[in-house]
Short mmCIF file of C-alpha atoms and ligand atoms in Angstrom, two decimals:
data_model
loop_
_atom_site.label_atom_id
_atom_site.label_comp_id
_atom_site.label_asym_id
_atom_site.label_seq_id
_atom_site.Cartn_x
_atom_site.Cartn_y
_atom_site.Cartn_z
CA UNK A 166 -26.95 73.12 215.09
CA UNK A 167 -23.64 71.71 213.75
CA UNK A 168 -23.48 68.17 212.42
CA UNK A 169 -20.59 65.84 211.62
CA UNK A 170 -19.94 65.70 207.87
CA UNK A 171 -19.30 61.95 208.23
CA UNK A 172 -17.80 59.58 210.80
CA UNK A 173 -14.22 60.11 209.57
CA UNK A 174 -14.20 63.89 209.83
CA UNK A 175 -12.45 64.58 213.14
CA UNK A 176 -10.74 67.86 212.21
CA UNK A 177 -11.92 70.97 210.42
CA UNK A 178 -11.29 74.61 209.59
CA UNK A 179 -13.80 77.23 210.71
CA UNK A 180 -14.20 80.75 209.36
CA UNK A 181 -16.61 83.33 208.01
CA UNK A 182 -16.28 82.99 205.05
CA UNK A 183 -14.67 79.55 204.73
CA UNK A 184 -15.74 78.19 201.34
CA UNK A 185 -12.47 79.36 199.73
CA UNK A 186 -10.25 77.52 202.24
CA UNK A 187 -7.72 75.08 200.79
CA UNK A 188 -6.85 73.69 204.23
CA UNK A 189 -9.07 70.57 203.77
CA UNK A 190 -7.21 69.61 200.57
CA UNK A 191 -3.84 70.14 202.28
CA UNK A 192 -4.66 68.43 205.59
CA UNK A 193 -6.44 65.46 203.99
CA UNK A 194 -3.37 64.85 201.82
CA UNK A 195 -1.40 64.83 205.10
CA UNK A 196 -3.73 62.36 206.81
CA UNK A 197 -3.68 60.05 203.79
CA UNK A 198 0.11 60.20 203.35
CA UNK A 199 0.50 59.38 207.06
CA UNK A 200 -1.85 56.40 206.70
CA UNK A 201 -4.39 57.88 209.15
CA UNK A 202 -8.15 57.32 208.78
CA UNK A 203 -9.21 60.71 210.09
CA UNK A 204 -10.37 63.37 207.68
CA UNK A 205 -10.59 67.18 207.78
CA UNK A 206 -13.67 69.19 206.82
CA UNK A 207 -14.84 72.80 206.95
CA UNK A 208 -17.59 74.60 208.84
CA UNK A 209 -18.98 78.01 208.11
CA UNK A 210 -19.17 79.53 211.60
CA UNK A 211 -20.48 83.06 212.08
CA UNK A 212 -19.18 85.11 215.04
CA UNK A 213 -22.38 84.58 217.06
CA UNK A 214 -22.09 80.80 216.51
CA UNK A 215 -18.53 80.45 217.79
CA UNK A 216 -19.46 79.40 221.33
CA UNK A 217 -21.88 76.75 219.99
CA UNK A 218 -19.23 75.46 217.62
CA UNK A 219 -16.59 75.09 220.34
CA UNK A 220 -19.05 72.97 222.37
CA UNK A 221 -19.82 70.89 219.27
CA UNK A 222 -16.07 70.42 218.74
CA UNK A 223 -15.52 69.47 222.39
CA UNK A 224 -17.87 66.48 221.95
CA UNK A 225 -17.29 65.52 218.31
CA UNK A 226 -13.87 66.55 216.97
CA UNK A 227 -10.19 65.94 217.79
CA UNK A 228 -9.19 69.44 216.70
CA UNK A 229 -9.81 72.39 214.42
CA UNK A 230 -8.17 75.38 212.79
CA UNK A 231 -9.65 78.86 212.98
CA UNK A 232 -9.33 81.59 210.42
CA UNK A 233 -10.78 85.11 210.06
CA UNK A 234 -12.61 86.42 212.10
CA UNK A 235 -12.29 83.94 215.01
CA UNK A 236 -8.60 83.88 215.97
CA UNK A 237 -8.79 86.20 218.96
CA UNK A 238 -12.46 85.68 219.95
CA UNK A 239 -11.70 81.98 220.49
CA UNK A 240 -9.30 82.63 223.34
CA UNK A 241 -12.01 83.18 225.97
CA UNK A 242 -13.83 79.97 224.96
CA UNK A 243 -10.93 77.56 225.51
CA UNK A 244 -9.81 75.72 228.63
CA UNK A 245 -6.11 76.43 228.14
CA UNK A 246 -4.11 78.60 225.73
CA UNK A 247 -0.36 78.37 225.01
CA UNK A 248 1.54 81.40 226.35
CA UNK A 249 2.79 82.38 222.87
CA UNK A 250 -0.78 82.34 221.50
CA UNK A 251 -1.93 84.48 224.42
CA UNK A 252 0.89 86.93 223.77
CA UNK A 253 -0.06 87.06 220.07
CA UNK A 254 -3.76 87.35 221.05
CA UNK A 255 -4.44 84.75 218.38
CA UNK A 256 -5.38 81.05 218.28
CA UNK A 257 -5.50 79.21 214.96
CA UNK A 258 -5.16 75.62 216.23
CA UNK A 259 -7.42 73.98 218.81
CA UNK A 260 -6.86 70.45 220.12
CA UNK A 261 -9.53 68.48 221.99
CA UNK A 262 -8.07 66.21 224.68
CA UNK A 263 -10.23 64.42 227.26
CA UNK A 264 -13.05 66.87 226.63
CA UNK A 265 -10.82 69.94 227.12
CA UNK A 266 -9.97 72.53 224.49
CA UNK A 267 -6.34 73.66 224.11
CA UNK A 268 -5.35 76.61 221.90
CA UNK A 269 -2.11 77.23 220.00
CA UNK A 270 -0.94 79.65 217.35
CA UNK A 271 1.08 78.21 214.46
CA UNK A 272 1.05 81.29 212.18
CA UNK A 273 4.33 82.64 213.58
CA UNK A 274 6.05 79.29 213.09
CA UNK A 275 4.55 79.09 209.59
CA UNK A 276 5.93 82.50 208.63
CA UNK A 277 9.34 81.87 210.21
CA UNK A 278 9.70 78.53 208.39
CA UNK A 279 8.53 80.04 205.09
CA UNK A 280 11.10 82.87 205.41
CA UNK A 281 13.86 80.36 206.06
CA UNK A 282 12.76 78.29 203.07
CA UNK A 283 12.32 81.21 200.65
CA UNK A 284 15.27 83.44 201.62
CA UNK A 285 17.39 81.35 204.03
CA UNK A 286 16.54 84.05 206.56
CA UNK A 287 17.11 83.54 210.28
CA UNK A 288 14.98 85.80 212.46
CA UNK A 289 17.61 86.27 215.19
CA UNK A 290 19.42 89.60 214.66
CA UNK A 291 17.47 90.33 211.47
CA UNK A 292 15.84 93.64 210.54
CA UNK A 293 12.24 93.31 209.46
CA UNK A 294 9.68 95.72 208.02
CA UNK A 295 6.09 94.57 208.39
CA UNK A 296 3.32 96.25 206.38
CA UNK A 297 0.03 95.99 208.28
CA UNK A 298 -1.03 95.77 211.92
CA UNK A 299 -4.20 93.67 211.59
CA UNK A 300 -4.86 90.11 212.73
CA UNK A 301 -2.14 88.47 210.59
CA UNK A 302 0.51 90.98 211.69
CA UNK A 303 -0.48 90.60 215.35
CA UNK A 304 -0.46 86.81 215.12
CA UNK A 305 3.08 86.70 213.70
CA UNK A 306 4.93 89.76 215.02
CA UNK A 307 5.34 88.15 218.43
CA UNK A 308 7.44 85.42 216.76
CA UNK A 309 9.96 88.05 215.61
CA UNK A 310 10.27 89.50 219.08
CA UNK A 311 10.54 86.14 220.81
CA UNK A 312 13.18 85.02 218.25
CA UNK A 313 15.13 88.20 218.96
CA UNK A 314 14.95 90.07 215.68
CA UNK A 315 17.21 93.13 215.92
CA UNK A 316 14.65 95.62 214.60
CA UNK A 317 10.97 95.40 213.67
CA UNK A 318 9.35 98.35 211.89
CA UNK A 319 5.56 98.15 211.71
CA UNK A 320 4.01 100.29 208.96
CA UNK A 321 0.26 100.74 208.90
CA UNK A 322 -2.32 102.95 207.18
CA UNK A 323 -3.79 103.68 210.62
CA UNK A 324 -0.64 104.60 212.55
CA UNK A 325 -2.28 104.24 215.97
CA UNK A 326 -2.70 100.49 215.34
CA UNK A 327 1.00 100.14 214.47
CA UNK A 328 1.83 102.02 217.67
CA UNK A 329 -0.48 99.84 219.75
CA UNK A 330 1.10 96.67 218.35
CA UNK A 331 4.64 97.99 218.96
CA UNK A 332 3.66 98.93 222.51
CA UNK A 333 2.18 95.45 223.08
CA UNK A 334 5.42 93.81 221.85
CA UNK A 335 7.81 96.01 223.79
CA UNK A 336 9.97 94.85 226.68
CA UNK A 337 12.25 92.42 224.79
CA UNK A 338 15.53 93.06 222.96
CA UNK A 339 13.95 93.87 219.55
CA UNK A 340 13.93 97.59 218.71
CA UNK A 341 10.40 98.50 217.65
CA UNK A 342 9.32 101.37 215.39
CA UNK A 343 5.77 102.26 214.34
CA UNK A 344 5.15 104.30 211.19
CA UNK A 345 2.10 105.55 209.32
CA UNK A 346 1.85 104.98 205.55
CA UNK A 347 2.45 108.68 204.91
CA UNK A 348 5.90 108.72 206.57
CA UNK A 349 7.47 107.81 203.27
CA UNK A 350 11.08 108.93 203.94
CA UNK A 351 11.27 106.88 207.13
CA UNK A 352 9.63 103.88 205.41
CA UNK A 353 12.13 104.03 202.54
CA UNK A 354 15.00 104.22 205.06
CA UNK A 355 13.70 101.25 207.07
CA UNK A 356 13.19 99.18 203.90
CA UNK A 357 16.70 99.98 202.63
CA UNK A 358 18.20 98.63 205.87
CA UNK A 359 15.89 95.63 206.26
CA UNK A 360 16.59 91.97 205.51
CA UNK A 361 12.99 91.42 204.47
CA UNK A 362 9.70 93.28 203.95
CA UNK A 363 6.61 91.35 204.97
CA UNK A 364 3.35 92.35 203.31
CA UNK A 365 0.71 91.53 205.94
CA UNK A 366 -2.15 93.84 204.87
CA UNK A 367 -5.26 92.61 203.11
CA UNK A 368 -4.65 95.03 200.19
CA UNK A 369 -4.15 92.76 197.19
CA UNK A 370 -6.71 90.10 198.04
CA UNK A 371 -8.83 91.43 195.15
CA UNK A 372 -7.26 92.22 191.78
CA UNK A 373 -8.83 95.69 191.84
CA UNK A 374 -7.10 96.58 195.16
CA UNK A 375 -4.62 99.43 195.20
CA UNK A 376 -1.22 98.37 196.65
CA UNK A 377 -0.78 98.92 200.41
CA UNK A 378 1.87 101.61 199.87
CA UNK A 379 3.64 103.44 197.03
CA UNK A 380 5.44 100.61 195.25
CA UNK A 381 8.54 102.75 194.57
CA UNK A 382 9.23 102.65 198.33
CA UNK A 383 10.12 98.97 197.85
CA UNK A 384 12.86 99.61 195.31
CA UNK A 385 15.75 98.89 197.72
CA UNK A 386 14.13 95.91 199.47
CA UNK A 387 16.44 92.92 199.99
CA UNK A 388 13.51 90.46 199.87
CA UNK A 389 9.71 90.66 199.93
CA UNK A 390 7.30 88.13 201.43
CA UNK A 391 3.60 88.68 200.70
CA UNK A 392 1.26 86.78 203.04
CA UNK A 393 -1.40 86.75 200.32
CA UNK A 394 -1.15 83.66 198.11
CA UNK A 395 -1.76 85.42 194.82
CA UNK A 396 0.51 87.30 192.44
CA UNK A 397 -0.21 90.71 194.00
CA UNK A 398 0.94 94.10 192.72
CA UNK A 399 3.68 94.00 195.39
CA UNK A 400 4.97 90.65 194.10
CA UNK A 401 4.74 91.80 190.48
CA UNK A 402 6.82 94.86 191.39
CA UNK A 403 9.41 92.61 193.08
CA UNK A 404 9.60 90.30 190.07
CA UNK A 405 9.98 93.23 187.68
CA UNK A 406 12.86 94.64 189.76
CA UNK A 407 14.56 91.30 190.44
CA UNK A 408 13.90 91.47 194.17
CA UNK A 409 13.74 87.97 195.70
CA UNK A 410 10.09 87.37 196.66
CA UNK A 411 7.61 84.76 197.79
CA UNK A 412 3.86 84.58 198.21
CA UNK A 413 2.03 83.35 201.34
CA UNK A 414 1.59 79.71 200.41
CA UNK A 415 4.75 78.64 202.28
CA UNK A 416 3.33 80.20 205.44
CA UNK A 417 -0.02 78.48 204.91
CA UNK A 418 1.75 75.16 204.37
CA UNK A 419 3.97 75.34 207.43
CA UNK A 420 1.29 76.64 209.82
CA UNK A 421 -0.85 73.70 208.66
CA UNK A 422 2.03 71.23 209.03
CA UNK A 423 2.57 72.41 212.60
CA UNK A 424 -1.15 72.00 213.38
CA UNK A 425 -0.97 68.46 211.97
CA UNK A 426 1.98 67.66 214.26
CA UNK A 427 0.27 69.12 217.32
CA UNK A 428 -2.83 66.98 216.73
CA UNK A 429 -1.21 63.71 215.67
CA UNK A 430 2.12 63.97 217.54
CA UNK A 431 3.77 62.91 214.26
CA UNK A 432 6.05 64.66 211.81
CA UNK A 433 3.82 66.17 209.11
CA UNK A 434 4.14 64.75 205.57
CA UNK A 435 5.09 68.17 204.24
CA UNK A 436 5.79 67.12 200.64
CA UNK A 437 2.32 65.58 200.21
CA UNK A 438 0.68 68.57 201.88
CA UNK A 439 2.61 71.02 199.67
CA UNK A 440 1.62 69.18 196.48
CA UNK A 441 -2.06 69.17 197.50
CA UNK A 442 -1.92 72.84 198.46
CA UNK A 443 -0.33 73.82 195.14
CA UNK A 444 -2.91 71.78 193.22
CA UNK A 445 -5.80 73.37 195.12
CA UNK A 446 -4.47 76.92 194.72
CA UNK A 447 -3.64 76.45 191.02
CA UNK A 448 -7.17 75.21 190.22
P1 NAP B 233 -7.21 92.45 208.99
O1 NAP B 233 -7.14 92.09 210.42
O2 NAP B 233 -8.50 92.87 208.38
O3 NAP B 233 -6.14 93.63 208.79
C1 NAP B 233 -6.01 94.25 207.55
C2 NAP B 233 -4.73 95.08 207.52
O4 NAP B 233 -4.57 95.57 206.18
C3 NAP B 233 -4.76 96.31 208.42
O5 NAP B 233 -3.46 96.58 208.86
C4 NAP B 233 -5.27 97.39 207.46
O6 NAP B 233 -4.90 98.70 207.82
C5 NAP B 233 -4.52 97.01 206.20
N1 NAP B 233 -5.16 97.48 204.99
C6 NAP B 233 -6.36 97.09 204.48
N2 NAP B 233 -6.61 97.72 203.32
C7 NAP B 233 -5.54 98.54 203.08
C8 NAP B 233 -5.21 99.45 202.03
N3 NAP B 233 -6.03 99.64 201.00
N4 NAP B 233 -4.05 100.10 202.10
C9 NAP B 233 -3.20 99.90 203.15
N5 NAP B 233 -3.44 99.04 204.17
C10 NAP B 233 -4.63 98.38 204.13
O7 NAP B 233 -6.67 91.27 208.06
P2 NAP B 233 -5.65 90.11 208.49
O8 NAP B 233 -6.37 89.02 209.15
O9 NAP B 233 -4.51 90.76 209.19
O10 NAP B 233 -5.16 89.54 207.09
C11 NAP B 233 -4.22 90.23 206.28
C12 NAP B 233 -3.79 89.36 205.11
O11 NAP B 233 -2.99 88.27 205.56
C13 NAP B 233 -4.96 88.73 204.38
O12 NAP B 233 -4.76 89.00 203.01
C14 NAP B 233 -4.85 87.26 204.65
O13 NAP B 233 -5.28 86.50 203.53
C15 NAP B 233 -3.36 87.10 204.86
N6 NAP B 233 -3.03 85.93 205.72
C16 NAP B 233 -2.27 84.95 205.18
C17 NAP B 233 -1.90 83.84 205.94
C18 NAP B 233 -1.06 82.76 205.34
O14 NAP B 233 -0.98 81.67 205.91
N7 NAP B 233 -0.40 83.01 204.23
C19 NAP B 233 -2.35 83.73 207.28
C20 NAP B 233 -3.12 84.77 207.80
C21 NAP B 233 -3.45 85.85 207.00
P3 NAP B 233 -5.81 99.59 208.83
O15 NAP B 233 -5.42 99.15 210.21
O16 NAP B 233 -5.43 100.99 208.54
O17 NAP B 233 -7.24 99.28 208.49
#
């Protein structure tokens, strides 16, 4: 059912949809800068094709990245999964070694590195407000807990999902709070005391989207990171009010760089990958 794009394509990204993905441009720049012959393609894989694709990958690829909606469904199809990926219930990087499939999650590392780069923020002892409790929030929130953030407040439109995520993450030193979008006084308080607000909802992907919360609640934010790599209403608000801010491309870059290192056991050529990513996103 799946076919190799050509003999050099040994890595790929899978998703549904996947046409928009800029990972091939970024990873191929990495392979070329590192002087490697392998290339990185993309496969449109629907949920009911995931098992077939993993078997195809087992016999034909060296590794692949997974994006929406496959990150948690993949877990049951792999031979081994890194403990941190299991805890995050999310795999975005699969390596094929001797016919076995190994799963990792590099989203948390990508976000942590992007926060350090954008705001010089260290997770340990920091206070974080995360907007959203979907796949992206789940994949990265575990990083904050394992890096011993002091306080993580999860704010979500559907409060029960924020509560379920907080419950799942409990048991470490990080103080966890779950809030619904309508608890505006508590949200404003948490944001005022936080080192960073992370926008991890999908609201803002389309220009017509309403913001994920009342923008005025962000007025006292120390810094805002939006996982979406577009100039969203949240980022425009931050710029207008001189709040330090960054979009999600740094996270995309560093999660991809970490995948590259896992597969090749080399340091990723980050500068070449960043330039290719910027060029692809600015097209
Ligand atoms: P998801 O699993 O579908 O979750 C969507 C989240 O957004 C849920 O928390 C949902 O709340 C919330 N939401 C959706 N519409 C909303 C609205 N109108 N108002 C308030 N909240 C709303 O999506 P995901 O996989 O977590 O992805 C979230 C975003 O992260 C996407 O934009 C994706 O592009 C981005 N992302 C970026 C990177 C990167 O490398 N930069 C990596 C991964 C993901 P409910 O629970 O109430 O539905």
